[in-house]
mmCIF file of C-alpha atoms in Angstrom:
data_model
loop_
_atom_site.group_PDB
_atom_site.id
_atom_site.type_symbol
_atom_site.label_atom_id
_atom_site.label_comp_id
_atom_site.label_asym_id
_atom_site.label_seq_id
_atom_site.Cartn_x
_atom_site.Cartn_y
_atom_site.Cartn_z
ATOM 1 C CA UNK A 1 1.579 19.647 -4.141
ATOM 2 C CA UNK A 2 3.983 22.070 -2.433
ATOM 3 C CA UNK A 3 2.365 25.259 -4.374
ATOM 4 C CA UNK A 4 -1.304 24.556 -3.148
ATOM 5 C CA UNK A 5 -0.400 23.731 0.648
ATOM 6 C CA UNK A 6 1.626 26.929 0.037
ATOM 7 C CA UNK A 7 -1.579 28.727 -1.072
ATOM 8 C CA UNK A 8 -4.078 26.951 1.390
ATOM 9 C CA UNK A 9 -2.011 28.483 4.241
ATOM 10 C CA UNK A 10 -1.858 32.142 3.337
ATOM 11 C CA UNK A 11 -4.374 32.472 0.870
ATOM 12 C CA UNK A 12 -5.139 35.996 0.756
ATOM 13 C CA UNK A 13 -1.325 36.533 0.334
ATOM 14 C CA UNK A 14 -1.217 34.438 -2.472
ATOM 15 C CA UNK A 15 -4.193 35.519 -3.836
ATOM 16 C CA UNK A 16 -2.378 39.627 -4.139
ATOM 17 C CA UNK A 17 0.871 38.249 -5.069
ATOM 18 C CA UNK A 18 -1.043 36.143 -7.969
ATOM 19 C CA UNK A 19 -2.924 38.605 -9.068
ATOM 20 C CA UNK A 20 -0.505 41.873 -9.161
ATOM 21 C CA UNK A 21 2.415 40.014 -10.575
ATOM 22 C CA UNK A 22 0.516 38.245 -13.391
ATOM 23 C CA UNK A 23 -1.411 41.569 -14.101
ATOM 24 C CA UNK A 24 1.608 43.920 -14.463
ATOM 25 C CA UNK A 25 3.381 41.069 -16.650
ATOM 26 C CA UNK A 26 0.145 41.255 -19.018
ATOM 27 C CA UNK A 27 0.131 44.941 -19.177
ATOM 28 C CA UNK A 28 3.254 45.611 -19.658
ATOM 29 C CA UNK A 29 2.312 43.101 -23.031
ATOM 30 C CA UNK A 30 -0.750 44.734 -24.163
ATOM 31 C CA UNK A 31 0.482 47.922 -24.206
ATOM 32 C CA UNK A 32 3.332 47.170 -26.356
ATOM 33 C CA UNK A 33 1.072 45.110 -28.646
ATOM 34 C CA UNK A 34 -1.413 47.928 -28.609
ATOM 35 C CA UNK A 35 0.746 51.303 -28.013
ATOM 36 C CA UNK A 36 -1.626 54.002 -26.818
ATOM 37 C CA UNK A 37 -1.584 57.568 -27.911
ATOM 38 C CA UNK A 38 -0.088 59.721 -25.157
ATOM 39 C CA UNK A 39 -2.824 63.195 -25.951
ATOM 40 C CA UNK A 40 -5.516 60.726 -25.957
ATOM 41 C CA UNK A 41 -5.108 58.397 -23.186
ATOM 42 C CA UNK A 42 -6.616 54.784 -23.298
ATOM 43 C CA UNK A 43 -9.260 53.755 -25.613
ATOM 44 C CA UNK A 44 -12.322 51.767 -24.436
ATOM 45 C CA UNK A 45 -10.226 48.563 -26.094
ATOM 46 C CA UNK A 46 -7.378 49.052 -23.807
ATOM 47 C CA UNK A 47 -9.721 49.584 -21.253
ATOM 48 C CA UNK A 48 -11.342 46.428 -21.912
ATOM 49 C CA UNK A 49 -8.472 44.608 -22.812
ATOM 50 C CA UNK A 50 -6.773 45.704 -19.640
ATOM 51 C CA UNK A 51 -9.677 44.330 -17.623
ATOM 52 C CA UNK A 52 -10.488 40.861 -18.936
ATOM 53 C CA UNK A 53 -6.886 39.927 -19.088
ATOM 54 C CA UNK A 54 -5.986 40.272 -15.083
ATOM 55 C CA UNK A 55 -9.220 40.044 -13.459
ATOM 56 C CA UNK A 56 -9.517 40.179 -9.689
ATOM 57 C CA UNK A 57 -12.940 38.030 -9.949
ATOM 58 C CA UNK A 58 -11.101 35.463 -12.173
ATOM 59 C CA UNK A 59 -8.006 34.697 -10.009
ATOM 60 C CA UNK A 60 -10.284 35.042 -7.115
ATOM 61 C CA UNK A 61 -12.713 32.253 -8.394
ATOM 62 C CA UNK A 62 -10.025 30.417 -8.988
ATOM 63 C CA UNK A 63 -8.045 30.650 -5.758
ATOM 64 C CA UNK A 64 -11.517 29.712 -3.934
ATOM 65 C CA UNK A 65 -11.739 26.270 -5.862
ATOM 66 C CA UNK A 66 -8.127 25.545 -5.365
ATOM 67 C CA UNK A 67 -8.138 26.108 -1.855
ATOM 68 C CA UNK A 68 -11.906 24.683 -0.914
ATOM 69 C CA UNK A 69 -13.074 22.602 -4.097
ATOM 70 C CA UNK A 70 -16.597 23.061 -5.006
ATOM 71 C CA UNK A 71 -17.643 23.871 -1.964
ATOM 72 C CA UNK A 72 -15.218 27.072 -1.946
ATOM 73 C CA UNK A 73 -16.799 28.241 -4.818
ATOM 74 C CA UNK A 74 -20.481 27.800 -3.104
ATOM 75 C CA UNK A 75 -19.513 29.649 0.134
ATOM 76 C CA UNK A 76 -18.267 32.479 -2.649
ATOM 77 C CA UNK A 77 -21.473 32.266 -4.593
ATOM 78 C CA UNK A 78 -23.917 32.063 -1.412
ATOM 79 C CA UNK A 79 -22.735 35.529 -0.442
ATOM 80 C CA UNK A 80 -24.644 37.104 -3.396
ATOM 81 C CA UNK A 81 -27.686 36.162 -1.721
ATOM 82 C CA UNK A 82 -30.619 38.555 -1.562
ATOM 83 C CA UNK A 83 -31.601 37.465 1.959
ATOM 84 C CA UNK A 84 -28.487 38.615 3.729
ATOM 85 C CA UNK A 85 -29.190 42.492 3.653
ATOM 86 C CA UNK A 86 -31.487 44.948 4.615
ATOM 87 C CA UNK A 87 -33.391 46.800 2.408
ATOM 88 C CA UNK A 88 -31.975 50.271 3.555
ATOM 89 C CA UNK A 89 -28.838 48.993 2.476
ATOM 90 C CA UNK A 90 -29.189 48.260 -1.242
ATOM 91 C CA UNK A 91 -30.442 51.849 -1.103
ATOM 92 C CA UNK A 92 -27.001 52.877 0.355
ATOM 93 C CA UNK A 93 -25.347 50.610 -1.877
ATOM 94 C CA UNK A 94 -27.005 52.527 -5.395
ATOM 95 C CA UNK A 95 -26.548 56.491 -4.100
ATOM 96 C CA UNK A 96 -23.472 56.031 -2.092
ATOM 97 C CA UNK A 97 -20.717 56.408 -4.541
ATOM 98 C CA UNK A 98 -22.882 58.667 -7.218
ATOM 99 C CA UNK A 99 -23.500 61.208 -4.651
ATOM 100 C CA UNK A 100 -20.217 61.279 -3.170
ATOM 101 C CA UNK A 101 -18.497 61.630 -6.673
ATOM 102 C CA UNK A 102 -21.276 64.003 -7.060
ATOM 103 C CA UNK A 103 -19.969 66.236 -4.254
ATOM 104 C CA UNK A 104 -16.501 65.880 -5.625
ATOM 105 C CA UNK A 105 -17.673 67.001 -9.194
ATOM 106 C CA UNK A 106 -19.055 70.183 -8.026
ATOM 107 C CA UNK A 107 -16.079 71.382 -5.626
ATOM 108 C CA UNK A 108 -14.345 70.437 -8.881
ATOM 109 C CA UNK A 109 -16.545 72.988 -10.586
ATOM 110 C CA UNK A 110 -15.733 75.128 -8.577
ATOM 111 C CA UNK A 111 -12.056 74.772 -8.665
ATOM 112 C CA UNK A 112 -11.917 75.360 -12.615
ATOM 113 C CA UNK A 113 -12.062 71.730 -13.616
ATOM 114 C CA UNK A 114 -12.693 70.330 -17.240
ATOM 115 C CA UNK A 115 -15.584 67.751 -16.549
ATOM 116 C CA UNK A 116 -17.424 65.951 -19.517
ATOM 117 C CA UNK A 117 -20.191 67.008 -21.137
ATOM 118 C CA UNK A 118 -22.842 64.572 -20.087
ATOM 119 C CA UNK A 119 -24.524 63.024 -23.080
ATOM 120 C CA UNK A 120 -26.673 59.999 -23.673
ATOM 121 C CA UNK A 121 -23.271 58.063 -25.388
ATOM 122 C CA UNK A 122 -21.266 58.642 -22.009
ATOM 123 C CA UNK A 123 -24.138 57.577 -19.928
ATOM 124 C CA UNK A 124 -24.339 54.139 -21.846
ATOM 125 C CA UNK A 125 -20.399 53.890 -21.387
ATOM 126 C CA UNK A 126 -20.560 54.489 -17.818
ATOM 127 C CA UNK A 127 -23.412 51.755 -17.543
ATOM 128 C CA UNK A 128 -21.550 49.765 -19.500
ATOM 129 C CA UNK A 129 -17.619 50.298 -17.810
ATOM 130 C CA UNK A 130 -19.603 49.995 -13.960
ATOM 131 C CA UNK A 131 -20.498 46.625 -14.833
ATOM 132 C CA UNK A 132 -17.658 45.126 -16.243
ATOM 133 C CA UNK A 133 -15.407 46.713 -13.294
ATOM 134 C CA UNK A 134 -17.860 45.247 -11.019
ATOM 135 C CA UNK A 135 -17.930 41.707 -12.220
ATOM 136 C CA UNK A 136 -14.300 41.948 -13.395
ATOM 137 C CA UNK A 137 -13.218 42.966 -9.846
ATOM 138 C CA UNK A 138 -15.637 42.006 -6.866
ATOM 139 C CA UNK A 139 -15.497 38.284 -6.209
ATOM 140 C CA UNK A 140 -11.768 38.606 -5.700
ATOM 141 C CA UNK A 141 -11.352 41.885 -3.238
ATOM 142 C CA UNK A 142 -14.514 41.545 -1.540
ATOM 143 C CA UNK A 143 -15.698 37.984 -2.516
ATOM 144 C CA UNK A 144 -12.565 36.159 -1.905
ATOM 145 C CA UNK A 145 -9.803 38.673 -0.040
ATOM 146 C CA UNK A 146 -11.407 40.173 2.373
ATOM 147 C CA UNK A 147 -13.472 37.478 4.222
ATOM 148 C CA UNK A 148 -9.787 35.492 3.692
ATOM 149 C CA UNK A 149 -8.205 38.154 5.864
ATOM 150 C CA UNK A 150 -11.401 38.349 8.131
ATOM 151 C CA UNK A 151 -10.429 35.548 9.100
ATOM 152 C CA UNK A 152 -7.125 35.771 11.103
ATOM 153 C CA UNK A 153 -7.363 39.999 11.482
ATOM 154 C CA UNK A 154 -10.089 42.316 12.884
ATOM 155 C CA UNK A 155 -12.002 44.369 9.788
ATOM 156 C CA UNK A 156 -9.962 46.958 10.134
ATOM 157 C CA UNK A 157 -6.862 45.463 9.053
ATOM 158 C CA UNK A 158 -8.200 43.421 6.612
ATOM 159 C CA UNK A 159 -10.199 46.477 4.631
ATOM 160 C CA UNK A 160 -6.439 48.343 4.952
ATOM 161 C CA UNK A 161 -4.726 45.250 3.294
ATOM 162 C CA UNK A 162 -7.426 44.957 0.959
ATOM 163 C CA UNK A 163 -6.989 48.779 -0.065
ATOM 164 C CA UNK A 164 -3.292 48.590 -0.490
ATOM 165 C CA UNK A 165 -3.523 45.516 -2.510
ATOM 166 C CA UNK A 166 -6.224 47.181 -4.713
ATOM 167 C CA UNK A 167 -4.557 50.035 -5.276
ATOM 168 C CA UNK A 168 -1.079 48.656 -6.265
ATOM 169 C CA UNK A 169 -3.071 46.767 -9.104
ATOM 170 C CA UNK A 170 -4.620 49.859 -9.878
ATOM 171 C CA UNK A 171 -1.448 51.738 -9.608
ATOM 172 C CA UNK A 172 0.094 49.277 -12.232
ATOM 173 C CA UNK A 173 -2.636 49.483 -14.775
ATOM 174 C CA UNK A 174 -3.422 53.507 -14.117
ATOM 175 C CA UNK A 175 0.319 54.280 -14.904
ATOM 176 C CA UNK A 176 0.305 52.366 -18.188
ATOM 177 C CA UNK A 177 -3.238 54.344 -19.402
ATOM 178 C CA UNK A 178 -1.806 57.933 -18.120
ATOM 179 C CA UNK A 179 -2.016 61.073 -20.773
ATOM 180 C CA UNK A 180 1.413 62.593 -21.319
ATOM 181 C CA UNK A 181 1.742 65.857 -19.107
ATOM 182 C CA UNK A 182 3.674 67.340 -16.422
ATOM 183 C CA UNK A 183 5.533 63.960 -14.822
ATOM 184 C CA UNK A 184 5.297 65.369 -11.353
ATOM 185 C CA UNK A 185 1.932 65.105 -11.835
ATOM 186 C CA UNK A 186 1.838 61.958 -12.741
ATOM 187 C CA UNK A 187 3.711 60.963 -9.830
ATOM 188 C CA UNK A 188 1.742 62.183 -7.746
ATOM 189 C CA UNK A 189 -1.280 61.114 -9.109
ATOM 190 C CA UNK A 190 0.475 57.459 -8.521
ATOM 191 C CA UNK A 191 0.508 58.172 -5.162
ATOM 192 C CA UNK A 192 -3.033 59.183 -4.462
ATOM 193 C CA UNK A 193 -4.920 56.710 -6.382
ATOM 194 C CA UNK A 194 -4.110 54.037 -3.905
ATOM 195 C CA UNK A 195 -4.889 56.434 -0.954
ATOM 196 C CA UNK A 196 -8.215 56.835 -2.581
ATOM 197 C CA UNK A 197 -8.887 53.493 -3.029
ATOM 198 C CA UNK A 198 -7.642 52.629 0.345
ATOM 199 C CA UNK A 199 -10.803 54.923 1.919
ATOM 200 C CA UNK A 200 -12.739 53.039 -0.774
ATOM 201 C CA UNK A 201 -11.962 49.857 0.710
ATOM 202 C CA UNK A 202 -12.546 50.852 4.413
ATOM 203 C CA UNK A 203 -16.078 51.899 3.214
ATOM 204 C CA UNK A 204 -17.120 49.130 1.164
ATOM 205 C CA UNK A 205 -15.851 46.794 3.985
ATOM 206 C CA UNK A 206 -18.050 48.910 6.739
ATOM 207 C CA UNK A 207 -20.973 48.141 4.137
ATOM 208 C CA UNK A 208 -20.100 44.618 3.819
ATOM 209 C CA UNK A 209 -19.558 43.514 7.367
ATOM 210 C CA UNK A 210 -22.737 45.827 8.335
ATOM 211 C CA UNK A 211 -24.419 43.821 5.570
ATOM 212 C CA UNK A 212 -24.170 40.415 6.693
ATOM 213 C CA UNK A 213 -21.620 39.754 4.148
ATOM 214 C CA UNK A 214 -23.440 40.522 1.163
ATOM 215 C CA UNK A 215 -21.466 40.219 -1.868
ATOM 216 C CA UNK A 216 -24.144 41.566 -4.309
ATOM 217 C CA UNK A 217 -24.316 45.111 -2.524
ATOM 218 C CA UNK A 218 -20.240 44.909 -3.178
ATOM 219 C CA UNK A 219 -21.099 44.540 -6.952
ATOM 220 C CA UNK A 220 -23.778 47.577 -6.604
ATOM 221 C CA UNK A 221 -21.123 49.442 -4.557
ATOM 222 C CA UNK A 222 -18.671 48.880 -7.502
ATOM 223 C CA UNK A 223 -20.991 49.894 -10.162
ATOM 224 C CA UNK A 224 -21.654 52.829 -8.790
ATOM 225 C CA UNK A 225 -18.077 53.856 -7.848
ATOM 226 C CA UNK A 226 -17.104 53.513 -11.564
ATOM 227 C CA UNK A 227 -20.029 54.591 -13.396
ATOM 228 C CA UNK A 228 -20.152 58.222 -11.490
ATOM 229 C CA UNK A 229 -16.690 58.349 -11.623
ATOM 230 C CA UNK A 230 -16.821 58.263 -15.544
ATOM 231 C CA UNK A 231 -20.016 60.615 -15.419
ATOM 232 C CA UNK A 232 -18.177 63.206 -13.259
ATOM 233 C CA UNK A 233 -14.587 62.679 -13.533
ATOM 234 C CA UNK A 234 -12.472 64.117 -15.764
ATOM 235 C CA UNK A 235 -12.401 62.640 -19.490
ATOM 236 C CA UNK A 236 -9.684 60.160 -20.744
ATOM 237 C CA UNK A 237 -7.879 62.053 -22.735
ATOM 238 C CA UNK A 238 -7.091 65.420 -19.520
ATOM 239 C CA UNK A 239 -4.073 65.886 -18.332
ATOM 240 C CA UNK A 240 -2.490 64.438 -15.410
ATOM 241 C CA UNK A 241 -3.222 67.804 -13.567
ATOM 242 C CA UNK A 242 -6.783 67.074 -14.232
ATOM 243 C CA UNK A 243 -7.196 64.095 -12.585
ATOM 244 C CA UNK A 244 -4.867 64.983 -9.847
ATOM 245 C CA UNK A 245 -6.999 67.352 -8.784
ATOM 246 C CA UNK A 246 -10.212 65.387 -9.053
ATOM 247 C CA UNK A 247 -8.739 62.709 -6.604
ATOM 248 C CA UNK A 248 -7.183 65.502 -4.478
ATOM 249 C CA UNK A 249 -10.959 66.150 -3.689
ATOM 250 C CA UNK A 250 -12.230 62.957 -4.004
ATOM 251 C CA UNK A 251 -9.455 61.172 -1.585
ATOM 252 C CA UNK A 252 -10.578 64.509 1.345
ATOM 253 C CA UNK A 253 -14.271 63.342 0.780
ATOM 254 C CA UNK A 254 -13.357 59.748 1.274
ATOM 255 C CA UNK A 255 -11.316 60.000 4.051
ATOM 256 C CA UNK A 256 -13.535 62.358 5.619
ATOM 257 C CA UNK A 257 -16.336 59.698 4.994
ATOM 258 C CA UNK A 258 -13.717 56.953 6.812
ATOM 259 C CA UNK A 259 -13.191 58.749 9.811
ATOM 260 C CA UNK A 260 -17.313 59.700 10.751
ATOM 261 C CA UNK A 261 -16.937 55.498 10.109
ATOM 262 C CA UNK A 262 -14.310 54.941 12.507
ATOM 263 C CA UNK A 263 -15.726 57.370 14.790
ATOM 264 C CA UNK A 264 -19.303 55.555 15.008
ATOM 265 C CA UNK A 265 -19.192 52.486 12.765
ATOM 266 C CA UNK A 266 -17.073 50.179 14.946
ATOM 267 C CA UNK A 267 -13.349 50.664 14.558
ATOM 268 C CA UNK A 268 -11.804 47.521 14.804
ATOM 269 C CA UNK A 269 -14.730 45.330 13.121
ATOM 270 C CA UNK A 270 -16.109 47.897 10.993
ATOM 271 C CA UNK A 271 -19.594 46.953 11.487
ATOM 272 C CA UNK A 272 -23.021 48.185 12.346
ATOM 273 C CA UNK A 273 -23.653 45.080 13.345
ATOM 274 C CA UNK A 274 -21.808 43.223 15.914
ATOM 275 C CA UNK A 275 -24.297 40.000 16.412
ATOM 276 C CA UNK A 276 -23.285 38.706 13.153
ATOM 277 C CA UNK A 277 -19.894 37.272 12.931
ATOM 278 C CA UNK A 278 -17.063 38.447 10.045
ATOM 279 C CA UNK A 279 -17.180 36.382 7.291
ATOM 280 C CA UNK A 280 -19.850 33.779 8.952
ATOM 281 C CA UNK A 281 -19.487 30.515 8.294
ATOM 282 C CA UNK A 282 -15.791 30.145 8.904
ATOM 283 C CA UNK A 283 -14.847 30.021 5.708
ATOM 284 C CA UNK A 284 -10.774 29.127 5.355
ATOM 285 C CA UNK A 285 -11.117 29.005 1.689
#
């Protein structure tokens, strides 16, 4: 069939063309079917809802069987092997993200932000929203994506494309779960969520490739980039302001964070460790 030859030869581009255009069809449909309330900002339905229905991990589990069969989907599932990373790093992969949304939170602080108040009920919510991101997201950008672009382009590259493919899904779905306020602000909060996630990408890749290609510390990484981020970040229902100003912060810690990467991490392959190959196993899935 035309479409899956089509999809066989540039998989990771028709994995982000899949994916964004099918996700910003469905929620431009659930939020007419479930209008939200512009002072309170998304619900944990629409947040759910907005999740299950254009999931990264699905379309990427899917794109790996129809462009390797069965044994697609094993070289996807192998990578969330135990064996394939280093202790240290499954340490990195738990405090990373906490402790750099950490930092953010207090120069936040400092700033006069509007954080939560951290309670036992937004603790189990942040548990709960860091693991469905995590499995709703990671075996598409990191399990299926990235070692797709690995493939043909240095890490480098790939982590960018990943990051600007992230973040205009993200873009889509953040614009339809904004708070009403000041639309500059909201514009420009448009434009630095993908930045942010961009840096995110660069750093999760750097983790990955350093890894050994270890899908489950992408999951961990994941987890802990949301949950903190609902811990310390402002609350649903802030203004635009609000959060603009959080990821002012956040995006100067991440990029910050990128560049001591590029610096000593191995620019083009971003890797600690060049003995192991990208994406071993020459996967063309």
């Amino acid at each position: 069939m035309a479409v899956r030859r089509l999809i066989r030869a540039h998989p990771a581009l028709a994995y982000f063309a899949l994916l964004i255009s099918w996700s910003y069809l469905f929620w431009q449909a659930l939020f007419a079917a479930l209008p939200l309330d512009p002072q309170q900002g998304p619900t944990p339905l629409h947040i759910l809802l907005g999740g299950l229905g254009a999931s990264p991990s699905l379309f990427g589990i899917l794109l790996a069987y129809v462009t390797g069969g069965k044994a697609g989907l094993r070289i996807l599932f192998s990578r969330l092997a135990l064996h394939r990373a280093k202790p240290r790093w499954y340490m990195a992969a738990l405090l990373l993200f906490p402790g750099l949304n950490l930092a953010v939170y207090l120069f936040y602080n400092r700033l006069g932000g509007r954080p939560h108040a951290i309670d036992s009920a937004l603790l189990a919510f942040a548990i709960l929203g860091g693991s469905m991101s995590s499995l709703l997201e990671e075996f598409g950008w990191r399990g299926f994506a990235l070692p797709q672009l690995q493939q043909r382009h240095n890490g480098l590259l790939s982590a960018l494309l990943v990051g600007l493919a992230w973040g205009l899904w993200h873009l889509g779905l953040n614009r339809n779960m904004q708070a009403a306020g000041d639309p500059l602000a909201n514009l420009l909060l448009s434009a630095w969520g993908p930045l942010g996630l961009t840096a995110i990408s660069l750093i999760m890749a750097w983790v990955y490739n350093s890894s050994r290609n270890s899908l489950l510390l992408m999951l961990l990484l994941h987890f802990g980039l949301t949950s903190s981020f609902f811990v310390f970040g402002p609350p649903a229902s802030s203004p635009p302001s609000e959060f603009l100003k959080f990821h002012l912060i956040a995006d100067a810690v991440l990029w910050s964070v990128v560049g001591v990467i590029l610096a000593f991490g191995g620019a083009r392959r971003l890797t600690l460790d060049s003995s192991f190959p990208l994406s071993k196993g020459g996967e063309n899935l």
